[in-house]
């Protein structure tokens, strides 16, 4: 352009951005092999994948033994080749992994509970399905009562009482983590609000409560709940061991959630509450309709982080004689009928996959929710 | 500074932020239908003053009486007062997770206990009044600054306030959008709404204000009709301020 006055003669229409190359080969050339450093990194990555994926596939699939009735099926001298995963072991112990020592003729109650829970949870998780209020009421209020009656029983012939010490496996893992997650949220919200309260007594109590529970290891909490609490409670007042553990875990992770939620509350601009106050809304309505919904949206990643860590921490209950999935697995290793060199690896690989599916599922779902709720922010 | 039968009466108002004396002996009476423009340098306490009227700030001494309801230093009867007073903020403060329509029906439904249908019908009327009914189902983040501020005005109006407070309502807007918001405010003034407006828009003051109040260092230094205020400023500090903002 020359110096001096300038007047545009026409408006420039929008056009598509230039695309240099398309296709997989172009992608590889442009992203993976475009400089000596990247070529080196690509080779190193391929080598890394080779040394991790190939043995894993070989162990889990290629060399694996698929059929058999006892350890003999998985011994090298009987198979005549290298032996990988011993899947018959998992088949044989599968019911134990799921139900623990829950009486075999009563296992339909566990199945029914799982089915009911899934039937109520799935529509709750899918945004397009309507009736969320009724659905939530059923899942959070009615379902726990039904599940309790079904799993524990009411005595008699139809629903004989199954003491919780017979529960185990995936049942315990799911019960502990679902109650922990659902129970820790209201505790976390209440403590987060309490810590921001202008009333000193509530604030000090909340701070002390949060710091106490965050400062104590979960193992200590579980030990205390299981072995020491009964000593302090009056003799005729006995709470079931599993229930004590559930309460301990809910409070413990509630204290963590409180700090996550408080971070979200701090991220909501002050003007939001002020505008709501100027409209005449009360504290609880401001919190419920304006501040808390925004705060929770901010902290979905943090909350799911603590849910995932809670799910995996449930394996700690095995030290207080509750046999969760991992505890059940370790118990099954003691069975001499399945003592083979690869039993241990097979078992851990199997339970590892179950934990991974559960955690990865939560993680993906939280991403989905995050994108959906934050749609309004992407202008 | 008195008006017969004032709707807002402030007497001997003093406020401190810690040691800082932010409002000093404020006396101000606003008549029904009056439009007061409050101007002054930043930090002069003008925002704090109108935030006190809506009980967003506590104060230590003095009285504020709004439509016969006294707001004492201990801020009792806050809810009664807030129902009478609407407020528009510099930063809009729309609720980002709610649609425009939901922003405008939240308080009518939960404070005035209106039915959802009635609240929505009323909200649509106010959105039409600020000329933005087509955005009812958008989220605030999808609107321009000027549109957001007009929604904020509509949201305040849904509570049918007797007094409207504007805290630098156009300061955060791009120049191109200031006019659409000012036009809305002028319309409101023409309809007879009692307004207290903190602003730097002297054109607005000249056009609609019944009185202009000049504040500095927490004190009201001068109050007059806009004609007199701009033509013959009396206080030396007023003259300095006007010479700096009117070039």
XYZ file of C-alpha atoms in Angstrom, chain A residues 269-282 285 289-291 293-294 297 375-377 379, chain B residues 51 54-56 82 85 87 89 93-98 106-107 110-111 113 139 141-142 155-156 159:
50
model
C -17.563 -13.728 41.134
C -18.877 -11.763 44.121
C -21.162 -9.842 41.786
C -23.265 -12.958 41.226
C -24.368 -13.145 44.837
C -24.744 -9.366 44.978
C -27.025 -9.293 41.947
C -29.096 -12.077 43.475
C -29.269 -10.225 46.805
C -30.334 -7.066 44.978
C -33.226 -9.057 43.529
C -34.325 -9.938 47.059
C -33.351 -13.625 47.047
C -32.547 -15.156 50.441
C -31.988 -19.398 47.373
C -29.947 -21.294 42.399
C -27.060 -18.962 41.638
C -23.797 -19.675 43.432
C -24.675 -24.490 40.488
C -21.868 -22.356 39.096
C -19.653 -26.711 37.361
C -21.862 -25.065 26.433
C -23.064 -21.568 27.301
C -19.530 -20.375 27.955
C -20.186 -18.258 23.041
C -24.905 0.251 47.289
C -29.795 -1.397 48.417
C -28.226 -2.691 51.625
C -25.341 -4.290 49.739
C -34.688 -4.808 48.275
C -35.234 -1.149 44.819
C -30.102 -2.400 40.783
C -24.311 -3.224 37.922
C -23.842 -9.811 36.783
C -26.272 -11.882 34.774
C -26.381 -15.494 35.921
C -24.322 -17.234 33.211
C -25.772 -20.703 33.772
C -29.365 -19.541 33.216
C -35.850 -16.434 39.001
C -36.695 -13.666 41.467
C -38.883 -17.412 44.198
C -39.328 -14.019 45.874
C -44.044 -16.433 44.438
C -27.438 -17.675 27.470
C -22.475 -15.501 27.227
C -23.967 -15.482 23.731
C -34.278 -8.431 35.118
C -34.348 -5.629 37.686
C -39.492 -7.110 40.388
